[in-house]
JSON list of C-alpha atoms in Angstrom, two decimals:
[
{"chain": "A", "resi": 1, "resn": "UNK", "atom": "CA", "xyz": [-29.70, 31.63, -23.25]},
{"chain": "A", "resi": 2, "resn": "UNK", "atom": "CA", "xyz": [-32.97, 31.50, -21.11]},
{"chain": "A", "resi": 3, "resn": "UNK", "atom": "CA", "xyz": [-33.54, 32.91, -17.52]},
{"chain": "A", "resi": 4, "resn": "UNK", "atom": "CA", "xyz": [-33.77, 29.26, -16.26]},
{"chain": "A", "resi": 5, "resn": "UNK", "atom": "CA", "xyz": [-30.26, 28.16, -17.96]},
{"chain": "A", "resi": 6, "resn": "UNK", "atom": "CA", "xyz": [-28.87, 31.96, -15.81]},
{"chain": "A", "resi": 7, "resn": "UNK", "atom": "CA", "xyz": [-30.06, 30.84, -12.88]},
{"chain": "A", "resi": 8, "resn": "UNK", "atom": "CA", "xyz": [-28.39, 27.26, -12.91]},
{"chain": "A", "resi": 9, "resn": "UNK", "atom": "CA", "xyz": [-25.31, 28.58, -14.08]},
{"chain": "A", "resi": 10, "resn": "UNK", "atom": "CA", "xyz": [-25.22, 31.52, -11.34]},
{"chain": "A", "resi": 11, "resn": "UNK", "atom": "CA", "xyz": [-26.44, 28.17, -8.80]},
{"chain": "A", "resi": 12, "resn": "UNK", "atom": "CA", "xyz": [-23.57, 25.94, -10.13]},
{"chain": "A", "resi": 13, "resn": "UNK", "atom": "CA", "xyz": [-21.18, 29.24, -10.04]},
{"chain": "A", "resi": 14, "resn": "UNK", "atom": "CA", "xyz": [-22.18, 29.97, -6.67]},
{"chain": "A", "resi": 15, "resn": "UNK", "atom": "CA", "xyz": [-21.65, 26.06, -5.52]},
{"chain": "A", "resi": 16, "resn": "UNK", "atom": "CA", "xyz": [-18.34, 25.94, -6.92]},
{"chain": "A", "resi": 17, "resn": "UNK", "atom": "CA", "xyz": [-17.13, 28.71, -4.96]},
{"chain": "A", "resi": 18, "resn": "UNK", "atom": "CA", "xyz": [-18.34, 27.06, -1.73]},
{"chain": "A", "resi": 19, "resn": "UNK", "atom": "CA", "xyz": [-16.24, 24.26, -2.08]},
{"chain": "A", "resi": 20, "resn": "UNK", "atom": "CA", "xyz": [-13.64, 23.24, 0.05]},
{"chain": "A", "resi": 21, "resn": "UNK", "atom": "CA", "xyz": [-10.68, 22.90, -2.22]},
{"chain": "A", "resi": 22, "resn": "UNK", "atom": "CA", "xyz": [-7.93, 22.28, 0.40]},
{"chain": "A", "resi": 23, "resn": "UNK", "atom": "CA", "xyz": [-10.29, 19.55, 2.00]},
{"chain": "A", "resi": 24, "resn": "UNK", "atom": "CA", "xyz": [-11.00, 18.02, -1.38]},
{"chain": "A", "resi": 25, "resn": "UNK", "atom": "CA", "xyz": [-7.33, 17.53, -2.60]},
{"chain": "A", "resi": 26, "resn": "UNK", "atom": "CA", "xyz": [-6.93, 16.02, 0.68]},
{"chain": "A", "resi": 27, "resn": "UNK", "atom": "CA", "xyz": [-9.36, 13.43, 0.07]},
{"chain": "A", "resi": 28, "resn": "UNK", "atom": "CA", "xyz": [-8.07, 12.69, -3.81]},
{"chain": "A", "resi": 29, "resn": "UNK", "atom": "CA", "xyz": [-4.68, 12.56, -2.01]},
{"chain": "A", "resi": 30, "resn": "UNK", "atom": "CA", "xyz": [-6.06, 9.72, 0.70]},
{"chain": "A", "resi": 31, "resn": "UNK", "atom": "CA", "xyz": [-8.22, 7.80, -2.17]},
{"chain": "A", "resi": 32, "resn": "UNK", "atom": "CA", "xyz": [-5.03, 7.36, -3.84]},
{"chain": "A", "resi": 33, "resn": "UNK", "atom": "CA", "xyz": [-2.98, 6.36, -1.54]},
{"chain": "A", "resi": 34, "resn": "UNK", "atom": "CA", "xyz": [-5.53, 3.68, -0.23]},
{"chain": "A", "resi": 35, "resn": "UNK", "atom": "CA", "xyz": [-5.73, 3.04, -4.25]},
{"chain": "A", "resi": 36, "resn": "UNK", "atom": "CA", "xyz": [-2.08, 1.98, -3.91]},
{"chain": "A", "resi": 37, "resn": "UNK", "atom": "CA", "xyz": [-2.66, 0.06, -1.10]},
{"chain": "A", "resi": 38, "resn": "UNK", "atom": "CA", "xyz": [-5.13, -1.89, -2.50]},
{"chain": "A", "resi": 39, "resn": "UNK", "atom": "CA", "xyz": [-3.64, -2.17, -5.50]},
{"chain": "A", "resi": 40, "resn": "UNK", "atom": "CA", "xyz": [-0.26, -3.76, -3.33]},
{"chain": "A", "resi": 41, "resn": "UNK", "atom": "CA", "xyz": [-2.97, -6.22, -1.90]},
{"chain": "A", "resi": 42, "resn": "UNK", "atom": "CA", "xyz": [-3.50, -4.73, 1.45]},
{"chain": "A", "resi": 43, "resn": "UNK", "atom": "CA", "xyz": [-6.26, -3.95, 3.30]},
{"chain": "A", "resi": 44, "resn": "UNK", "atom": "CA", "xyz": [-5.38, -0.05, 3.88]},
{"chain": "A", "resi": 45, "resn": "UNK", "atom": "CA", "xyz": [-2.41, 2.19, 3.75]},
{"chain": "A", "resi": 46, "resn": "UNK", "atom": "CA", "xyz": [-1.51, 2.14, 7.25]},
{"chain": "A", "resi": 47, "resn": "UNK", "atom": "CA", "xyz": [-1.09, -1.97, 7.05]},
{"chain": "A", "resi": 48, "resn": "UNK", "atom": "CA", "xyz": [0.87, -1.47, 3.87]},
{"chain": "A", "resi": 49, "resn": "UNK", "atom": "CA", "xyz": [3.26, 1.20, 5.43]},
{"chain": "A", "resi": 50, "resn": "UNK", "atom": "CA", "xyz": [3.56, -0.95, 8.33]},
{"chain": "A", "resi": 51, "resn": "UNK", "atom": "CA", "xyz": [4.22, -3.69, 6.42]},
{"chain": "A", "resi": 52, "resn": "UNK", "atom": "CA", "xyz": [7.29, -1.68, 3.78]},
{"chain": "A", "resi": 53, "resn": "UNK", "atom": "CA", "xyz": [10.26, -1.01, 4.96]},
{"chain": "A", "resi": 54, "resn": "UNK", "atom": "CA", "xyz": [11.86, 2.70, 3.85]},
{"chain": "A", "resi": 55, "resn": "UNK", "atom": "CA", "xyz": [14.33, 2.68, 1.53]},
{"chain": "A", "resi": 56, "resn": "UNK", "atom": "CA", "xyz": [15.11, 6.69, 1.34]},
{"chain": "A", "resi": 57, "resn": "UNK", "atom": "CA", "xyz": [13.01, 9.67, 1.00]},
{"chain": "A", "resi": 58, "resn": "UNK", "atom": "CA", "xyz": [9.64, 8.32, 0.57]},
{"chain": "A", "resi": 59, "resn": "UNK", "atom": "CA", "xyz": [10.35, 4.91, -1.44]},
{"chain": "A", "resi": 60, "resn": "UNK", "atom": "CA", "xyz": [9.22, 1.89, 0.20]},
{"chain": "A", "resi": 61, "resn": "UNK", "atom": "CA", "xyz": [10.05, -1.93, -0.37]},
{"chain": "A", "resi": 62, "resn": "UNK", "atom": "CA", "xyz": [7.61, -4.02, 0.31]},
{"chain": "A", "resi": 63, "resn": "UNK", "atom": "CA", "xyz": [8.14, -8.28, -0.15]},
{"chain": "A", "resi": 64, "resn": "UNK", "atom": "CA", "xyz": [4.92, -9.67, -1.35]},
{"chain": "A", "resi": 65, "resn": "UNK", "atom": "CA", "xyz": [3.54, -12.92, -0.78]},
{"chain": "A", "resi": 66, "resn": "UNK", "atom": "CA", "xyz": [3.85, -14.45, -3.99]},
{"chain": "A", "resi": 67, "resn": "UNK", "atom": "CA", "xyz": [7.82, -13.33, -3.99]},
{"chain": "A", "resi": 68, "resn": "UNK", "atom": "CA", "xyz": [7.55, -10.57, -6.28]},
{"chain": "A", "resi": 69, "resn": "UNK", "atom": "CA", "xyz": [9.13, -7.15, -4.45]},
{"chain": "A", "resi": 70, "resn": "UNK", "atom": "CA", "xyz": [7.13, -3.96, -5.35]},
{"chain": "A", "resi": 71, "resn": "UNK", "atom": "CA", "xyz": [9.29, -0.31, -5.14]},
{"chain": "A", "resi": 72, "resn": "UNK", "atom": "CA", "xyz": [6.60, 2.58, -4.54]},
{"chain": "A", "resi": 73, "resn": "UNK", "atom": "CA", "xyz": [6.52, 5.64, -3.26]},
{"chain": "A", "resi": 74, "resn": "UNK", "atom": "CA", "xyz": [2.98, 7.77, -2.08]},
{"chain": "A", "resi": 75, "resn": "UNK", "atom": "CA", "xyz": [3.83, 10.57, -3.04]},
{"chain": "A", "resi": 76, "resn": "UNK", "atom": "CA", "xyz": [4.06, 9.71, -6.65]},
{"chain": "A", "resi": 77, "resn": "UNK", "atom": "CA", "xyz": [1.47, 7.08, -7.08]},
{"chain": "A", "resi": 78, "resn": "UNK", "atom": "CA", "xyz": [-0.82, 9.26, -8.94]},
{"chain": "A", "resi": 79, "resn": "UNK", "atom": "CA", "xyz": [1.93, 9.58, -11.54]},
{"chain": "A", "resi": 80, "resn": "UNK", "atom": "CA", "xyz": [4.26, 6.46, -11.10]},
{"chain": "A", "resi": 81, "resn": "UNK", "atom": "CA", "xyz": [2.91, 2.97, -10.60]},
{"chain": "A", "resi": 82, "resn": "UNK", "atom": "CA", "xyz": [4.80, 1.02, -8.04]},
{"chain": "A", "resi": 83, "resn": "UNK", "atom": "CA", "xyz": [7.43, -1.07, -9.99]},
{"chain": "A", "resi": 84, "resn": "UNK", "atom": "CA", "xyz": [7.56, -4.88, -9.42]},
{"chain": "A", "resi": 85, "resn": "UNK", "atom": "CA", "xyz": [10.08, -7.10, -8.97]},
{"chain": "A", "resi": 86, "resn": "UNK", "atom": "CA", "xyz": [10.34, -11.22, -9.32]},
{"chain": "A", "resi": 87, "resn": "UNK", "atom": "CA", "xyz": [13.54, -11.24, -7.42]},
{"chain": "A", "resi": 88, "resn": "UNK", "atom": "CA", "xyz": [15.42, -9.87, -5.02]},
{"chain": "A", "resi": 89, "resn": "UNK", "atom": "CA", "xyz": [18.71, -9.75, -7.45]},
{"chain": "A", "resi": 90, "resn": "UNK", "atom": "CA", "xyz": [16.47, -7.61, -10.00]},
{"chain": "A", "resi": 91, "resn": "UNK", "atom": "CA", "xyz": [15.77, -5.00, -6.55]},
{"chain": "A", "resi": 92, "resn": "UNK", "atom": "CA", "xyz": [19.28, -4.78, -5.48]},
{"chain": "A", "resi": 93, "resn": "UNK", "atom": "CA", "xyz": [20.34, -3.99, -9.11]},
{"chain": "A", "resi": 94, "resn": "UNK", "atom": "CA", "xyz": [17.50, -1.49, -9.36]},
{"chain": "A", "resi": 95, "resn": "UNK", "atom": "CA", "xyz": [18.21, 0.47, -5.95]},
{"chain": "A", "resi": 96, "resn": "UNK", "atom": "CA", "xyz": [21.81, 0.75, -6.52]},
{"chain": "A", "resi": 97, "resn": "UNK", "atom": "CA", "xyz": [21.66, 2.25, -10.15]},
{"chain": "A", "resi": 98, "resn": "UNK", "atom": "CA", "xyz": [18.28, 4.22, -8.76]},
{"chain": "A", "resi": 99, "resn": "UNK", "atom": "CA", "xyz": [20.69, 5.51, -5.44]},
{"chain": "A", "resi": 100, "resn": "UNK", "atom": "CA", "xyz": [23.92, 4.76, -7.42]},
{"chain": "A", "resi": 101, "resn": "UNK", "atom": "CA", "xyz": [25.13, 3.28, -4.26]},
{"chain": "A", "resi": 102, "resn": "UNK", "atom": "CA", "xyz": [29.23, 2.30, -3.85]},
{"chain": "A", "resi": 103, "resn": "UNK", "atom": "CA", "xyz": [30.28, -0.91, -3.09]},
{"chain": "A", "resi": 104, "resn": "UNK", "atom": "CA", "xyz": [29.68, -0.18, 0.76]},
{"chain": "A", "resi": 105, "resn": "UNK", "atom": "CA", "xyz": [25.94, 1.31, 0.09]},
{"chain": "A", "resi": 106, "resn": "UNK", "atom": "CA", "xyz": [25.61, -1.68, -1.63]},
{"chain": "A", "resi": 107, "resn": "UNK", "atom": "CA", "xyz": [26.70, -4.18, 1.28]},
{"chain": "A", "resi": 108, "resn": "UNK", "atom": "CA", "xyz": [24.30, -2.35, 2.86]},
{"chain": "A", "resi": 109, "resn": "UNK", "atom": "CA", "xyz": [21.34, -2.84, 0.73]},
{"chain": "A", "resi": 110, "resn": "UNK", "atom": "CA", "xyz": [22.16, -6.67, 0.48]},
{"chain": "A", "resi": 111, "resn": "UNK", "atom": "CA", "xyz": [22.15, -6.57, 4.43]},
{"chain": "A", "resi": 112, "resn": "UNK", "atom": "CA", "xyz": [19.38, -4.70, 4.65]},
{"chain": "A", "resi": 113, "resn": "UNK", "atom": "CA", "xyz": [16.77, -6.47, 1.85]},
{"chain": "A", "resi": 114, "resn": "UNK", "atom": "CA", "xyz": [18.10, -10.05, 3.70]},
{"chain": "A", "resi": 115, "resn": "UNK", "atom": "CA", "xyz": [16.22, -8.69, 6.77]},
{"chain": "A", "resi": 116, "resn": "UNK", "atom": "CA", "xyz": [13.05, -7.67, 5.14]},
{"chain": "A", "resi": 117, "resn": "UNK", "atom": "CA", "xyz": [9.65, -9.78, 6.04]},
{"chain": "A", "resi": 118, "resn": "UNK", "atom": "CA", "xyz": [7.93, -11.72, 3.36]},
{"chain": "A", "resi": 119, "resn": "UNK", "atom": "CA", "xyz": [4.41, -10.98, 3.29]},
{"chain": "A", "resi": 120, "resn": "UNK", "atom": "CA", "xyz": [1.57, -13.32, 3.63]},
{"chain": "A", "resi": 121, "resn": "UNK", "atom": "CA", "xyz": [-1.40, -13.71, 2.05]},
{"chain": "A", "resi": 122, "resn": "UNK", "atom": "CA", "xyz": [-4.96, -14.26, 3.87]},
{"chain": "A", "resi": 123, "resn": "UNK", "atom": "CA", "xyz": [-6.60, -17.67, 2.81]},
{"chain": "A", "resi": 124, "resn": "UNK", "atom": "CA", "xyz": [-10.21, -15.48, 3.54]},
{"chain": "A", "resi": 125, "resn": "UNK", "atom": "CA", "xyz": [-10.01, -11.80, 2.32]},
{"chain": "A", "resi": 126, "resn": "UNK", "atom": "CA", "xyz": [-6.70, -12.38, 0.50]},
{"chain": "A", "resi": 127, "resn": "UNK", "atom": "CA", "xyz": [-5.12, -9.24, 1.86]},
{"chain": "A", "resi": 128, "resn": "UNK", "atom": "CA", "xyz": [-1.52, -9.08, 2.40]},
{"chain": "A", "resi": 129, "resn": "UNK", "atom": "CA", "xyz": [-0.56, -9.54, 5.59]},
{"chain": "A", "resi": 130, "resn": "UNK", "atom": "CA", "xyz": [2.99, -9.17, 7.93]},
{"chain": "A", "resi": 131, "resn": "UNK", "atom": "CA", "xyz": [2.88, -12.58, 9.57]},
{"chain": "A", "resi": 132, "resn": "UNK", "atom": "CA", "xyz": [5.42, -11.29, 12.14]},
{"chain": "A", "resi": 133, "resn": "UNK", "atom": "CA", "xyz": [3.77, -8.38, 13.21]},
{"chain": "A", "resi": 134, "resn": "UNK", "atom": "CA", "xyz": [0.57, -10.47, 13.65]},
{"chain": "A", "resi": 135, "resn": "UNK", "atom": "CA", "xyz": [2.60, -12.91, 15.66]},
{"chain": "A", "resi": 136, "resn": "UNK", "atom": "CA", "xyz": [3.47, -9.66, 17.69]},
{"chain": "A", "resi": 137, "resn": "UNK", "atom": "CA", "xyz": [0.25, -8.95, 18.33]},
{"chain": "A", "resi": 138, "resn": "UNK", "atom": "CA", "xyz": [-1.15, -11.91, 19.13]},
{"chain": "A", "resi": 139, "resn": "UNK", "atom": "CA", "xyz": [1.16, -15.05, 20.17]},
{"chain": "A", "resi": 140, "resn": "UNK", "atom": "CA", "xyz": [-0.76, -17.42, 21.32]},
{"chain": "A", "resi": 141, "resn": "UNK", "atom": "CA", "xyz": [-2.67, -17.84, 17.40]},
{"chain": "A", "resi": 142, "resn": "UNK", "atom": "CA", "xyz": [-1.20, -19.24, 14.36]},
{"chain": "A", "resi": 143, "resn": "UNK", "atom": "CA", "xyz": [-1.41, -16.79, 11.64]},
{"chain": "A", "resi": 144, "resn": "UNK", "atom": "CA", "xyz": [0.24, -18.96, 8.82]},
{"chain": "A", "resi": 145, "resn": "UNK", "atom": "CA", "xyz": [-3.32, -18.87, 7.00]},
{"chain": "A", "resi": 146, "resn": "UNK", "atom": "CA", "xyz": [-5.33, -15.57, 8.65]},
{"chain": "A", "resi": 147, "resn": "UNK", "atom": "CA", "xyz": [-4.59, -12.46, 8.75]},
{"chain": "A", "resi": 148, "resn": "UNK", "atom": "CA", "xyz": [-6.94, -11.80, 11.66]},
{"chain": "A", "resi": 149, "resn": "UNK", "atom": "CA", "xyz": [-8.66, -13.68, 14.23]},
{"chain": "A", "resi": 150, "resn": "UNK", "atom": "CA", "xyz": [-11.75, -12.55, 12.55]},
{"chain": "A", "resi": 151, "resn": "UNK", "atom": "CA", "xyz": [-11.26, -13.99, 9.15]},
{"chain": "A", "resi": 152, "resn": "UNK", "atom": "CA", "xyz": [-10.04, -17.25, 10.26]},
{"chain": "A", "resi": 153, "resn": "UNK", "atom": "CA", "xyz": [-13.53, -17.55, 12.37]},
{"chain": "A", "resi": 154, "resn": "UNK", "atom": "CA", "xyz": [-15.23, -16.11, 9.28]},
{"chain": "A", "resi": 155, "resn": "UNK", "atom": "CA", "xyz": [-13.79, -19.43, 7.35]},
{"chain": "A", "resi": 156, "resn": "UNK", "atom": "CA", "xyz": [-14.07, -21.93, 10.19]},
{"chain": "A", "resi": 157, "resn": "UNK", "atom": "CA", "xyz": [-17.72, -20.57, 10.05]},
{"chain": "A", "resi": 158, "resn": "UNK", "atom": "CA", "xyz": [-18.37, -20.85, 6.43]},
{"chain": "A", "resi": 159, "resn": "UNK", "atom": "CA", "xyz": [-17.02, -24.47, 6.00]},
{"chain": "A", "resi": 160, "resn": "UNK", "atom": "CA", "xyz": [-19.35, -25.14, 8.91]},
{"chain": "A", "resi": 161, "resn": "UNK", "atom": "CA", "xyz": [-22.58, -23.74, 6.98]},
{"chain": "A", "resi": 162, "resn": "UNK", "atom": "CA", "xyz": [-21.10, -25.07, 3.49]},
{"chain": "A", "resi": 163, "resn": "UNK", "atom": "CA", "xyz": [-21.49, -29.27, 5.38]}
]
């Protein structure tokens, strides 16, 4: 080994002991869970943890637009994809083994998945969108096709430059 390999090595040594490692697991940690959100359809994690509804511990239901449900939890994304779903029978059958839930937990489930919100999906950026909590936000626009005031001008503005 030269004197020029040494001194890279004692350089790249010297580097790695700078680094941050707390600060860089919690950016793998964010990356991933923004992975999952994309990966659900949604813009960001925040929109897709808005958008779930907790089930128990840290698994989340979420109903996406196309009617499939997807069963996740963040904490192990990076090991366990979220599970999907084309019905809510095939859910209910899945939390109640998962939770092995009595006939009264179950009652409950039923109740409670009847009362989550079907997601939408943007005609523009084709992110996943609550249209309720849109509607919440803003009540005097219709947000059957948009999932933001901005996208739906984006389109309006593109079919306008397209003619």
């Amino acid at each position: 080994m030269n004197l020029h390999s040494m001194n890279k090595m004692e350089k790249w040594e010297a580097a790695v002991d700078n680094i941050d490692w707390r600060l860089m697991r919690d950016e793998v940690d964010r990356a991933l869970i923004e992975n999952l959100a994309a990966e659900l359809g949604f813009p960001d994690f925040d929109r897709l943890e808005r958008a779930s509804e907790l089930v128990v511990d840290d698994f989340y239901i979420t109903h996406l637009s196309d009617g499939r449900w997807a069963w996740w939890n963040p904490r192990r994304y990076a090991n366990e994809d979220p599970t999907y779903f084309g019905d809510d029978q095939s859910l209910k059958e899945f939390i109640i083994q998962f939770l092995q839930l009595d006939q009264v937990g179950s009652k409950q489930l039923e109740e409670g998945l009847s009362k989550v919100v079907q997601m939408n999906r943007c005609k523009f950026c084709e992110h996943e969108y609550d249209p309720i909590e849109l509607q919440e936000r803003q009540p005097d626009i219709n947000h059957s096709d948009y999932c933001s005031t901005e996208c739906a001008m984006e389109s309006i503005l593109g079919e306008i430059k397209e003619e």
